């Protein structure tokens, strides 16, 4: 049985802790916050996410909290015209082996947290932000291993350290050394409203995207259909980071003057808006250093446009756990297991990072002739052709 340290107690960190514990190891999660919890609003989960959640033993719990979506709708945000629709029921679920769903981030997180708390080999420690690590031969105990040093000055020794500490990962800063994240220049405004405030004719069981010139607006039901998640994004050349800043509703509405009537009715219902400036990083091939590796946003942070950030972190966690099956604390092969994980994940996650950027540019935000060409292209595709285009992502890596 190996002792696995995990920096970060978000979705990826808890998934990793559960994955390695289910393979017979001890896992210790070192989380920045004093209390384990998740902030945010809605999140989309493709079938590949459910493949991973099922492997972690929490798929059923997440399905209970999720809304299984009937279709993805792509709308022209200015004219209100329906451009394309991808059905997500019978044939889609048969092809990909699981549903497409939406869920509140807190509900997904709670399912993972409950499973970690119930597992005797998982230890959760709050108020322990990992600021650096030291490999064996430096400050670590005799023999092979790694030491994680936290903001409190405490040193935790383990056989492996998994950096799951997000896009501004301290573990990545030491391991990769590529500086601050890339600021995308896109600002997203998020709100969640009770569904009973939404006109009945607009209560669609779909993920609906209204695309306009340098902006888009997405909405879908969450919390078992009790709430509607609203997310409006503008390509506004923002150059400074912003995280969860409160914004007046009138200011948000004023950012989208071209939005058509039906979508505007929903946008105007939004309350308690908060804003983020979206960031990501360029892909890197290597994110492993001896007994230290990265996972999720620490390894491959991506923009929201492919709706795959959490899905990729869940896939990471499952594979890493599988590759650590049977590992012994002192074995030299531990490093090779981490390198194999890195090699197996780097191409798929890099492709997803770059595709997410291009989806924002080519599908969500074009204007004029480029937007009209996009509409013609999407209109020409059958449901099966749409499935073919997303198969590399949604089928997962089973």
Short mmCIF file of C-alpha atoms in Angstrom, two decimals:
data_model
loop_
_atom_site.label_atom_id
_atom_site.label_comp_id
_atom_site.label_asym_id
_atom_site.label_seq_id
_atom_site.Cartn_x
_atom_site.Cartn_y
_atom_site.Cartn_z
CA UNK A 1 0.00 0.00 0.00
CA UNK A 2 1.44 3.36 -1.08
CA UNK A 3 0.77 6.74 0.53
CA UNK A 4 -0.49 9.19 -2.10
CA UNK A 5 -0.50 12.91 -1.34
CA UNK A 6 -2.91 15.09 -3.29
CA UNK A 7 -2.56 18.87 -3.45
CA UNK A 8 -6.03 20.34 -3.91
CA UNK A 9 -9.45 19.19 -2.82
CA UNK A 10 -11.55 20.22 -5.80
CA UNK A 11 -13.36 17.87 -8.18
CA UNK A 12 -10.12 16.52 -9.65
CA UNK A 13 -8.41 16.14 -6.29
CA UNK A 14 -11.30 14.25 -4.68
CA UNK A 15 -11.68 12.04 -7.76
CA UNK A 16 -7.96 11.21 -7.60
CA UNK A 17 -8.15 10.46 -3.87
CA UNK A 18 -11.08 8.13 -4.39
CA UNK A 19 -9.49 6.47 -7.41
CA UNK A 20 -6.21 5.58 -5.71
CA UNK A 21 -7.98 4.52 -2.50
CA UNK A 22 -10.17 2.13 -4.48
CA UNK A 23 -6.93 0.61 -5.83
CA UNK A 24 -5.72 -0.17 -2.33
CA UNK A 25 -3.65 2.88 -1.40
CA UNK A 26 -3.89 5.55 1.28
CA UNK A 27 -4.65 9.04 0.01
CA UNK A 28 -4.25 12.32 1.86
CA UNK A 29 -5.88 15.41 0.38
CA UNK A 30 -4.26 18.73 1.32
CA UNK A 31 -6.77 21.50 0.61
CA UNK A 32 -6.27 25.28 0.77
CA UNK A 33 -9.67 26.06 2.31
CA UNK A 34 -10.50 25.17 5.88
CA UNK A 35 -13.77 23.61 4.74
CA UNK A 36 -14.16 21.27 1.79
CA UNK A 37 -16.69 22.70 -0.62
CA UNK A 38 -17.26 23.80 -4.20
CA UNK A 39 -18.36 27.18 -5.51
CA UNK A 40 -19.77 27.88 -8.96
CA UNK A 41 -22.88 27.11 -10.89
CA UNK A 42 -23.74 24.59 -13.59
CA UNK A 43 -21.46 22.09 -15.25
CA UNK A 44 -21.97 19.85 -18.28
CA UNK A 45 -21.07 16.16 -18.12
CA UNK A 46 -20.63 14.14 -21.31
CA UNK A 47 -20.87 10.35 -21.41
CA UNK A 48 -17.10 10.16 -20.91
CA UNK A 49 -17.53 11.82 -17.52
CA UNK A 50 -20.12 9.23 -16.52
CA UNK A 51 -17.82 6.41 -17.62
CA UNK A 52 -15.27 7.82 -15.17
CA UNK A 53 -17.82 8.45 -12.41
CA UNK A 54 -19.08 4.88 -12.74
CA UNK A 55 -15.50 3.62 -12.39
CA UNK A 56 -15.22 5.67 -9.20
CA UNK A 57 -18.44 4.22 -7.83
CA UNK A 58 -20.34 7.54 -7.74
CA UNK A 59 -22.12 7.51 -11.10
CA UNK A 60 -25.50 6.63 -9.58
CA UNK A 61 -25.21 9.38 -6.95
CA UNK A 62 -24.42 12.00 -9.59
CA UNK A 63 -27.27 10.84 -11.84
CA UNK A 64 -29.68 11.34 -8.94
CA UNK A 65 -28.63 15.00 -8.72
CA UNK A 66 -28.28 15.65 -12.47
CA UNK A 67 -30.68 16.60 -15.26
CA UNK A 68 -30.43 14.26 -18.24
CA UNK A 69 -30.60 16.56 -21.25
CA UNK A 70 -32.68 15.83 -24.35
CA UNK A 71 -30.71 17.92 -26.85
CA UNK A 72 -27.99 20.47 -27.52
CA UNK A 73 -29.43 23.48 -29.35
CA UNK A 74 -27.35 25.94 -31.34
CA UNK A 75 -29.21 29.19 -32.03
CA UNK A 76 -28.41 32.39 -33.88
CA UNK A 77 -28.34 34.81 -30.98
CA UNK A 78 -29.40 37.87 -32.96
CA UNK A 79 -32.14 36.47 -35.21
CA UNK A 80 -33.38 33.74 -32.86
CA UNK A 81 -33.13 31.18 -35.69
CA UNK A 82 -32.47 27.57 -34.72
CA UNK A 83 -29.28 26.58 -36.54
CA UNK A 84 -28.67 23.02 -35.40
CA UNK A 85 -29.84 20.50 -32.85
CA UNK A 86 -28.08 17.38 -31.59
CA UNK A 87 -30.51 14.91 -29.97
CA UNK A 88 -29.13 13.31 -26.81
CA UNK A 89 -31.67 10.58 -26.10
CA UNK A 90 -32.01 7.05 -27.57
CA UNK A 91 -29.44 6.76 -30.41
CA UNK A 92 -26.95 9.07 -28.70
CA UNK A 93 -27.04 7.16 -25.42
CA UNK A 94 -26.84 3.85 -27.21
CA UNK A 95 -23.80 4.95 -29.19
CA UNK A 96 -21.87 6.47 -26.30
CA UNK A 97 -23.09 4.23 -23.49
CA UNK A 98 -24.19 6.98 -21.11
CA UNK A 99 -26.31 10.15 -21.05
CA UNK A 100 -25.34 13.78 -21.46
CA UNK A 101 -26.27 15.64 -18.31
CA UNK A 102 -26.01 18.95 -16.51
CA UNK A 103 -25.53 19.34 -12.78
CA UNK A 104 -24.71 21.99 -10.22
CA UNK A 105 -20.98 21.87 -9.49
CA UNK A 106 -21.80 21.54 -5.81
CA UNK A 107 -23.90 18.43 -6.43
CA UNK A 108 -21.11 16.73 -8.38
CA UNK A 109 -18.62 17.74 -5.71
CA UNK A 110 -20.83 16.48 -2.88
CA UNK A 111 -21.11 13.02 -4.44
CA UNK A 112 -17.31 12.77 -4.58
CA UNK A 113 -16.89 14.24 -1.10
CA UNK A 114 -19.39 11.82 0.44
CA UNK A 115 -17.57 8.88 -1.18
CA UNK A 116 -14.18 10.12 0.08
CA UNK A 117 -15.49 10.61 3.61
CA UNK A 118 -16.94 7.11 3.56
CA UNK A 119 -13.68 5.49 2.43
CA UNK A 120 -11.38 4.50 5.32
CA UNK A 121 -8.21 5.04 3.27
CA UNK A 122 -8.95 8.70 2.41
CA UNK A 123 -7.86 11.52 4.74
CA UNK A 124 -9.10 15.06 4.10
CA UNK A 125 -7.11 17.93 5.62
CA UNK A 126 -8.25 21.54 5.22
CA UNK A 127 -6.16 24.68 5.65
CA UNK A 128 -3.11 22.95 4.16
CA UNK A 129 -2.24 24.69 0.88
CA UNK A 130 0.78 23.01 -0.74
CA UNK A 131 3.37 25.66 -1.59
CA UNK A 132 6.24 23.43 -2.75
CA UNK A 133 7.54 19.89 -2.81
CA UNK A 134 10.86 18.19 -2.20
CA UNK A 135 11.96 14.88 -3.66
CA UNK A 136 13.88 12.18 -1.81
CA UNK A 137 17.46 13.18 -1.09
CA UNK A 138 16.50 16.75 -0.23
CA UNK A 139 14.35 17.13 2.88
CA UNK A 140 12.28 13.98 2.40
CA UNK A 141 12.63 11.05 4.76
CA UNK A 142 15.21 8.38 4.00
CA UNK A 143 14.44 6.32 0.94
CA UNK A 144 12.36 7.19 -2.08
CA UNK A 145 9.39 9.48 -1.88
CA UNK A 146 8.29 13.08 -1.91
CA UNK A 147 7.53 15.71 0.71
CA UNK A 148 4.78 18.32 0.29
CA UNK A 149 5.32 21.49 2.30
CA UNK A 150 2.19 23.50 3.08
CA UNK A 151 1.46 27.12 3.91
CA UNK A 152 1.46 26.25 7.61
CA UNK A 153 5.03 24.96 7.42
CA UNK A 154 3.96 21.36 7.89
CA UNK A 155 5.72 18.71 5.83
CA UNK A 156 3.81 15.65 4.62
CA UNK A 157 5.83 12.72 3.31
CA UNK A 158 4.38 10.32 0.77
CA UNK A 159 5.31 7.98 -2.04
CA UNK A 160 3.63 10.11 -4.74
CA UNK A 161 2.38 13.71 -4.94
CA UNK A 162 -0.49 14.53 -7.31
CA UNK A 163 -0.83 18.24 -8.04
CA UNK A 164 -4.56 18.81 -8.47
CA UNK A 165 -4.41 22.39 -7.26
CA UNK A 166 -5.98 24.13 -10.22
CA UNK A 167 -5.00 26.52 -12.98
CA UNK A 168 -2.67 28.52 -10.67
CA UNK A 169 -1.11 25.37 -9.25
CA UNK A 170 1.89 25.85 -6.98
CA UNK A 171 2.96 22.31 -7.82
CA UNK A 172 2.92 23.14 -11.54
CA UNK A 173 4.82 26.38 -10.94
CA UNK A 174 7.68 24.34 -9.50
CA UNK A 175 7.39 21.40 -11.90
CA UNK A 176 6.72 23.12 -15.25
CA UNK A 177 7.65 26.72 -14.48
CA UNK A 178 5.55 28.30 -17.22
CA UNK A 179 4.36 31.33 -15.28
CA UNK A 180 0.85 32.70 -15.05
CA UNK A 181 -2.13 31.35 -17.03
CA UNK A 182 -2.99 32.84 -20.43
CA UNK A 183 -5.75 35.45 -20.21
CA UNK A 184 -8.24 34.69 -22.99
CA UNK A 185 -9.79 38.15 -23.27
CA UNK A 186 -13.25 36.68 -22.64
CA UNK A 187 -15.44 37.65 -19.67
CA UNK A 188 -18.17 35.28 -18.49
CA UNK A 189 -21.14 36.33 -16.35
CA UNK A 190 -22.92 33.60 -14.37
CA UNK A 191 -26.25 33.47 -12.55
CA UNK A 192 -28.58 30.78 -11.21
CA UNK A 193 -32.30 31.49 -10.86
CA UNK A 194 -35.26 29.44 -9.58
CA UNK A 195 -37.07 27.66 -12.39
CA UNK A 196 -40.44 28.86 -11.14
CA UNK A 197 -39.39 32.37 -12.21
CA UNK A 198 -38.88 31.21 -15.81
CA UNK A 199 -41.85 31.42 -18.24
CA UNK A 200 -43.13 27.90 -18.90
CA UNK A 201 -42.63 28.22 -22.65
CA UNK A 202 -38.89 28.78 -22.05
CA UNK A 203 -38.32 25.85 -19.68
CA UNK A 204 -36.45 23.71 -22.19
CA UNK A 205 -34.75 20.45 -21.24
CA UNK A 206 -31.76 21.34 -23.36
CA UNK A 207 -28.40 23.03 -23.28
CA UNK A 208 -29.18 26.03 -25.45
CA UNK A 209 -26.47 28.25 -26.91
CA UNK A 210 -27.24 31.60 -28.55
CA UNK A 211 -24.24 32.67 -30.64
CA UNK A 212 -23.56 36.25 -31.68
CA UNK A 213 -20.69 38.42 -32.92
CA UNK A 214 -17.99 38.16 -30.21
CA UNK A 215 -20.45 36.88 -27.61
CA UNK A 216 -22.69 33.96 -26.71
CA UNK A 217 -25.30 33.04 -24.09
CA UNK A 218 -25.91 29.55 -22.68
CA UNK A 219 -28.64 28.28 -20.37
CA UNK A 220 -29.76 24.92 -19.04
CA UNK A 221 -31.63 23.45 -16.04
CA UNK A 222 -29.75 22.22 -12.98
CA UNK A 223 -30.54 21.05 -9.42
CA UNK A 224 -32.95 18.41 -10.65
CA UNK A 225 -34.69 21.00 -12.80
CA UNK A 226 -35.40 23.35 -9.89
CA UNK A 227 -33.06 26.06 -11.17
CA UNK A 228 -31.87 27.52 -14.47
CA UNK A 229 -28.16 28.13 -15.01
CA UNK A 230 -27.32 31.25 -17.05
CA UNK A 231 -23.89 31.97 -18.51
CA UNK A 232 -23.21 34.88 -20.87
CA UNK A 233 -19.77 35.42 -22.37
CA UNK A 234 -18.32 38.38 -24.24
CA UNK A 235 -15.05 38.54 -26.18
CA UNK A 236 -14.18 41.94 -24.72
CA UNK A 237 -10.36 41.80 -24.84
CA UNK A 238 -10.18 41.71 -21.04
CA UNK A 239 -6.51 41.70 -20.05
CA UNK A 240 -6.69 41.37 -16.27
CA UNK A 241 -7.88 38.32 -14.35
CA UNK A 242 -11.16 38.50 -12.42
CA UNK A 243 -12.70 35.76 -10.31
CA UNK A 244 -16.29 35.77 -9.07
CA UNK A 245 -16.72 39.55 -8.95
CA UNK A 246 -20.27 40.74 -8.29
CA UNK A 247 -21.77 42.65 -11.24
CA UNK A 248 -25.10 44.56 -11.34
CA UNK A 249 -27.77 42.90 -13.46
CA UNK A 250 -28.30 46.04 -15.55
CA UNK A 251 -24.61 46.06 -16.45
CA UNK A 252 -24.75 42.43 -17.63
CA UNK A 253 -27.83 43.03 -19.78
CA UNK A 254 -26.20 46.11 -21.31
CA UNK A 255 -23.24 43.98 -22.45
CA UNK A 256 -25.49 42.05 -24.88
CA UNK A 257 -27.58 44.62 -26.78
CA UNK A 258 -27.84 42.46 -29.93
CA UNK A 259 -29.39 39.48 -28.11
CA UNK A 260 -32.72 38.39 -29.62
CA UNK A 261 -36.08 38.58 -27.85
CA UNK A 262 -36.47 35.06 -26.41
CA UNK A 263 -32.92 34.88 -25.09
CA UNK A 264 -33.13 38.41 -23.72
CA UNK A 265 -36.20 37.47 -21.68
CA UNK A 266 -34.05 34.88 -19.89
CA UNK A 267 -30.99 37.10 -19.53
CA UNK A 268 -33.12 39.79 -17.88
CA UNK A 269 -34.25 37.30 -15.23
CA UNK A 270 -30.69 36.88 -13.96
CA UNK A 271 -29.84 37.97 -10.42
CA UNK A 272 -26.74 37.85 -8.29
CA UNK A 273 -24.47 37.92 -11.36
CA UNK A 274 -20.78 37.21 -10.89
CA UNK A 275 -18.03 37.64 -13.47
CA UNK A 276 -14.85 35.78 -14.33
CA UNK A 277 -12.22 36.46 -16.98
CA UNK A 278 -11.51 33.12 -18.63
CA UNK A 279 -7.97 31.76 -18.62
CA UNK A 280 -6.21 28.67 -19.90
CA UNK A 281 -2.67 27.52 -20.71
CA UNK A 282 -0.84 26.23 -23.74
CA UNK A 283 -0.51 22.44 -23.73
CA UNK A 284 2.72 20.96 -22.40
CA UNK A 285 3.90 17.44 -23.13
CA UNK A 286 5.49 16.79 -19.76
CA UNK A 287 3.85 17.28 -16.38
CA UNK A 288 5.66 14.61 -14.33
CA UNK A 289 8.82 14.97 -12.24
CA UNK A 290 9.94 11.78 -10.52
CA UNK A 291 7.29 10.99 -7.90
CA UNK A 292 5.25 14.13 -8.71
CA UNK A 293 2.60 14.54 -11.39
CA UNK A 294 -0.25 16.88 -12.27
CA UNK A 295 -3.97 16.31 -12.86
CA UNK A 296 -6.94 18.27 -14.17
CA UNK A 297 -6.61 22.05 -14.45
CA UNK A 298 -3.12 21.92 -12.96
CA UNK A 299 -2.02 19.81 -15.95
CA UNK A 300 -4.21 21.00 -18.83
CA UNK A 301 -6.54 23.94 -18.04
CA UNK A 302 -8.92 24.70 -20.88
CA UNK A 303 -11.58 27.19 -21.88
CA UNK A 304 -15.21 26.26 -21.35
CA UNK A 305 -16.16 25.94 -25.01
CA UNK A 306 -15.83 22.16 -25.30
CA UNK A 307 -17.51 21.65 -21.89
CA UNK A 308 -14.81 19.13 -20.99
CA UNK A 309 -12.69 20.56 -18.18
CA UNK A 310 -14.19 18.46 -15.38
CA UNK A 311 -14.61 15.49 -17.72
CA UNK A 312 -10.87 15.45 -18.48
CA UNK A 313 -10.00 15.67 -14.77
CA UNK A 314 -12.26 12.70 -14.02
CA UNK A 315 -10.65 10.69 -16.83
CA UNK A 316 -7.21 11.60 -15.44
CA UNK A 317 -8.15 10.36 -11.98
CA UNK A 318 -9.47 7.02 -13.16
CA UNK A 319 -6.45 6.23 -15.33
CA UNK A 320 -3.96 7.32 -12.68
CA UNK A 321 -5.62 5.08 -10.13
CA UNK A 322 -5.58 2.15 -12.52
CA UNK A 323 -1.89 2.64 -13.30
CA UNK A 324 -1.05 2.71 -9.59
CA UNK A 325 -2.83 -0.58 -8.96
CA UNK A 326 -0.50 -2.94 -7.12
CA UNK A 327 2.22 -0.31 -6.63
CA UNK A 328 4.53 -0.69 -3.64
CA UNK A 329 6.00 2.29 -1.76
CA UNK A 330 9.67 1.69 -2.52
CA UNK A 331 9.48 0.34 -6.04
CA UNK A 332 11.50 2.19 -8.70
CA UNK A 333 8.67 1.57 -11.14
CA UNK A 334 6.49 4.18 -9.41
CA UNK A 335 8.13 6.91 -11.49
CA UNK A 336 7.51 4.91 -14.66
CA UNK A 337 3.85 4.49 -13.74
CA UNK A 338 3.49 8.28 -13.49
CA UNK A 339 5.32 8.77 -16.78
CA UNK A 340 2.98 6.26 -18.42
CA UNK A 341 -0.02 8.21 -17.11
CA UNK A 342 1.45 11.46 -18.46
CA UNK A 343 2.13 9.91 -21.86
CA UNK A 344 -1.34 8.35 -22.07
CA UNK A 345 -3.15 11.60 -21.24
CA UNK A 346 -1.08 14.36 -22.84
CA UNK A 347 -2.21 14.01 -26.47
CA UNK A 348 -5.92 13.74 -25.71
CA UNK A 349 -5.95 16.62 -23.24
CA UNK A 350 -3.80 18.86 -25.47
CA UNK A 351 -6.20 18.28 -28.35
CA UNK A 352 -9.13 19.17 -26.12
CA UNK A 353 -7.43 22.37 -24.92
CA UNK A 354 -6.82 23.54 -28.50
CA UNK A 355 -10.23 22.48 -29.79
CA UNK A 356 -11.88 24.41 -26.96
CA UNK A 357 -10.08 27.58 -28.06
CA UNK A 358 -11.05 27.06 -31.70
CA UNK A 359 -14.69 26.37 -30.83
CA UNK A 360 -14.85 29.78 -29.19
CA UNK A 361 -13.36 31.43 -32.25
CA UNK A 362 -15.01 29.50 -35.08
CA UNK A 363 -18.39 28.45 -33.63
CA UNK A 364 -19.37 30.71 -30.75
CA UNK A 365 -18.13 34.19 -31.67
CA UNK A 366 -17.78 34.78 -35.44
CA UNK A 367 -19.51 37.68 -37.17
CA UNK A 368 -20.68 38.55 -40.68
CA UNK A 369 -19.70 36.16 -43.47
CA UNK A 370 -17.92 33.86 -41.04
CA UNK A 371 -21.09 33.49 -38.95
CA UNK A 372 -23.20 32.83 -42.04
CA UNK A 373 -20.73 30.17 -43.22
CA UNK A 374 -20.86 28.57 -39.76
CA UNK A 375 -24.65 28.48 -39.89
CA UNK A 376 -24.66 26.84 -43.33
CA UNK A 377 -22.16 24.23 -42.19
CA UNK A 378 -24.06 23.33 -39.03
CA UNK A 379 -27.42 23.25 -40.84
CA UNK A 380 -26.05 20.71 -43.31
CA UNK A 381 -25.14 18.11 -40.68
CA UNK A 382 -27.39 15.19 -39.75
CA UNK A 383 -27.63 13.91 -36.18
CA UNK A 384 -25.31 11.02 -37.02
CA UNK A 385 -22.77 13.40 -38.53
CA UNK A 386 -22.90 15.53 -35.39
CA UNK A 387 -22.31 12.39 -33.32
CA UNK A 388 -19.31 11.57 -35.50
CA UNK A 389 -17.80 14.99 -34.81
CA UNK A 390 -18.00 14.60 -31.02
CA UNK A 391 -17.27 10.87 -30.85
CA UNK A 392 -13.57 11.31 -30.06
CA UNK A 393 -14.56 13.25 -26.93
CA UNK A 394 -17.85 11.81 -25.78
CA UNK A 395 -16.99 8.14 -26.24
CA UNK A 396 -14.22 8.50 -23.69
CA UNK A 397 -11.25 6.19 -23.34
CA UNK A 398 -12.81 2.96 -22.12
#
